């Protein structure tokens, strides 16, 4: 027997509330948080939670799929803006700021999910690598990056950026210092051809 559209909408809302509550609680307290606590925070019965997510690993995996879909969509939008005439360097800077400052909690959650075996980053990595390669190629074409900087280098920087445990001002400073290390050095006055003295 088919569910009515109303029930489907209600189930969708419940699922979204469960995912958001789990995301918040696991980020704040770690993976040891109980499923009953997640259900209570989401305002649903524990049985409703288990109908959507039979195990905690299934729940955490669903959170990561949601996060990675947002990351991939953001990268694809950045590539589209670049291909539409936007600045590749500006998009790389926006990506670094978003990851280091706005998404630090999501990266912490990803580390937890990977540690408990609820998430494998391979899928998002493939999409991210392809999009990042196009962004870096466009930035090189514009002369905006140092010639030896590769997309793998930027991936390495992303993989070692500070997490949510580091205060936000320090994460913002990390972005500034990172950008200084990858952008093309401006030609210095009194230094012919821009060669270092």
PDB file of N, CA and C in Angstrom, residues 27 60 64 67-68 71 99 103-116 119-121 124-125 158:
ATOM      1  N   UNK A  27      29.000  16.241  16.433  1.00  0.00           N
ATOM      2  CA  UNK A  27      30.061  17.249  16.356  1.00  0.00           C
ATOM      3  C   UNK A  27      30.420  17.742  17.752  1.00  0.00           C
ATOM      4  N   UNK A  60      25.531   8.069  10.519  1.00  0.00           N
ATOM      5  CA  UNK A  60      26.709   8.908  10.262  1.00  0.00           C
ATOM      6  C   UNK A  60      27.039   8.911   8.773  1.00  0.00           C
ATOM      7  N   UNK A  64      27.393  12.133   6.178  1.00  0.00           N
ATOM      8  CA  UNK A  64      28.553  12.403   5.338  1.00  0.00           C
ATOM      9  C   UNK A  64      28.176  12.498   3.866  1.00  0.00           C
ATOM     10  N   UNK A  67      26.885  15.950   3.457  1.00  0.00           N
ATOM     11  CA  UNK A  67      27.963  16.939   3.474  1.00  0.00           C
ATOM     12  C   UNK A  67      28.754  16.902   2.173  1.00  0.00           C
ATOM     13  N   UNK A  68      29.102  15.692   1.729  1.00  0.00           N
ATOM     14  CA  UNK A  68      29.928  15.599   0.526  1.00  0.00           C
ATOM     15  C   UNK A  68      29.160  16.069  -0.706  1.00  0.00           C
ATOM     16  N   UNK A  71      29.679  19.720  -0.748  1.00  0.00           N
ATOM     17  CA  UNK A  71      31.035  20.071  -1.166  1.00  0.00           C
ATOM     18  C   UNK A  71      31.169  19.960  -2.678  1.00  0.00           C
ATOM     19  N   UNK A  99      36.274  26.023   3.598  1.00  0.00           N
ATOM     20  CA  UNK A  99      36.695  24.785   4.242  1.00  0.00           C
ATOM     21  C   UNK A  99      37.328  25.035   5.605  1.00  0.00           C
ATOM     22  N   UNK A 103      33.465  25.396   7.444  1.00  0.00           N
ATOM     23  CA  UNK A 103      33.178  23.968   7.469  1.00  0.00           C
ATOM     24  C   UNK A 103      34.106  23.192   8.399  1.00  0.00           C
ATOM     25  N   UNK A 104      34.716  23.863   9.346  1.00  0.00           N
ATOM     26  CA  UNK A 104      35.649  23.174  10.244  1.00  0.00           C
ATOM     27  C   UNK A 104      34.949  22.070  11.022  1.00  0.00           C
ATOM     28  N   UNK A 105      33.709  22.316  11.468  1.00  0.00           N
ATOM     29  CA  UNK A 105      32.967  21.286  12.201  1.00  0.00           C
ATOM     30  C   UNK A 105      32.667  20.081  11.311  1.00  0.00           C
ATOM     31  N   UNK A 106      32.348  20.344  10.043  1.00  0.00           N
ATOM     32  CA  UNK A 106      32.071  19.250   9.117  1.00  0.00           C
ATOM     33  C   UNK A 106      33.318  18.398   8.896  1.00  0.00           C
ATOM     34  N   UNK A 107      34.474  19.043   8.840  1.00  0.00           N
ATOM     35  CA  UNK A 107      35.715  18.280   8.659  1.00  0.00           C
ATOM     36  C   UNK A 107      36.015  17.444   9.904  1.00  0.00           C
ATOM     37  N   UNK A 108      35.703  17.992  11.076  1.00  0.00           N
ATOM     38  CA  UNK A 108      35.883  17.222  12.311  1.00  0.00           C
ATOM     39  C   UNK A 108      34.955  16.014  12.318  1.00  0.00           C
ATOM     40  N   UNK A 109      33.730  16.205  11.856  1.00  0.00           N
ATOM     41  CA  UNK A 109      32.771  15.107  11.775  1.00  0.00           C
ATOM     42  C   UNK A 109      33.243  14.059  10.777  1.00  0.00           C
ATOM     43  N   UNK A 110      33.818  14.497   9.670  1.00  0.00           N
ATOM     44  CA  UNK A 110      34.340  13.557   8.675  1.00  0.00           C
ATOM     45  C   UNK A 110      35.440  12.689   9.275  1.00  0.00           C
ATOM     46  N   UNK A 111      36.298  13.305  10.085  1.00  0.00           N
ATOM     47  CA  UNK A 111      37.375  12.541  10.725  1.00  0.00           C
ATOM     48  C   UNK A 111      36.795  11.486  11.667  1.00  0.00           C
ATOM     49  N   UNK A 112      35.757  11.854  12.413  1.00  0.00           N
ATOM     50  CA  UNK A 112      35.099  10.896  13.313  1.00  0.00           C
ATOM     51  C   UNK A 112      34.483   9.763  12.504  1.00  0.00           C
ATOM     52  N   UNK A 113      33.779  10.116  11.435  1.00  0.00           N
ATOM     53  CA  UNK A 113      33.093   9.113  10.616  1.00  0.00           C
ATOM     54  C   UNK A 113      34.087   8.143   9.992  1.00  0.00           C
ATOM     55  N   UNK A 114      35.207   8.661   9.528  1.00  0.00           N
ATOM     56  CA  UNK A 114      36.234   7.807   8.931  1.00  0.00           C
ATOM     57  C   UNK A 114      36.817   6.871   9.984  1.00  0.00           C
ATOM     58  N   UNK A 115      37.029   7.408  11.188  1.00  0.00           N
ATOM     59  CA  UNK A 115      37.632   6.616  12.267  1.00  0.00           C
ATOM     60  C   UNK A 115      36.738   5.451  12.683  1.00  0.00           C
ATOM     61  N   UNK A 116      35.423   5.654  12.691  1.00  0.00           N
ATOM     62  CA  UNK A 116      34.536   4.577  13.129  1.00  0.00           C
ATOM     63  C   UNK A 116      34.077   3.688  11.966  1.00  0.00           C
ATOM     64  N   UNK A 119      32.370   5.915   6.904  1.00  0.00           N
ATOM     65  CA  UNK A 119      32.517   6.807   5.750  1.00  0.00           C
ATOM     66  C   UNK A 119      33.830   6.529   5.046  1.00  0.00           C
ATOM     67  N   UNK A 120      33.773   6.492   3.730  1.00  0.00           N
ATOM     68  CA  UNK A 120      34.981   6.415   2.912  1.00  0.00           C
ATOM     69  C   UNK A 120      35.007   7.642   2.017  1.00  0.00           C
ATOM     70  N   UNK A 121      36.088   8.434   2.057  1.00  0.00           N
ATOM     71  CA  UNK A 121      36.113   9.697   1.318  1.00  0.00           C
ATOM     72  C   UNK A 121      36.402   9.553  -0.171  1.00  0.00           C
ATOM     73  N   UNK A 124      33.879  11.477  -2.863  1.00  0.00           N
ATOM     74  CA  UNK A 124      33.987  12.934  -2.927  1.00  0.00           C
ATOM     75  C   UNK A 124      35.371  13.342  -3.395  1.00  0.00           C
ATOM     76  N   UNK A 125      36.394  12.550  -3.048  1.00  0.00           N
ATOM     77  CA  UNK A 125      37.753  12.895  -3.453  1.00  0.00           C
ATOM     78  C   UNK A 125      37.892  12.901  -4.975  1.00  0.00           C
ATOM     79  N   UNK A 158      44.828  21.475   1.937  1.00  0.00           N
ATOM     80  CA  UNK A 158      43.490  21.251   2.484  1.00  0.00           C
ATOM     81  C   UNK A 158      43.514  20.121   3.508  1.00  0.00           C
TER      82      UNK A 158
END
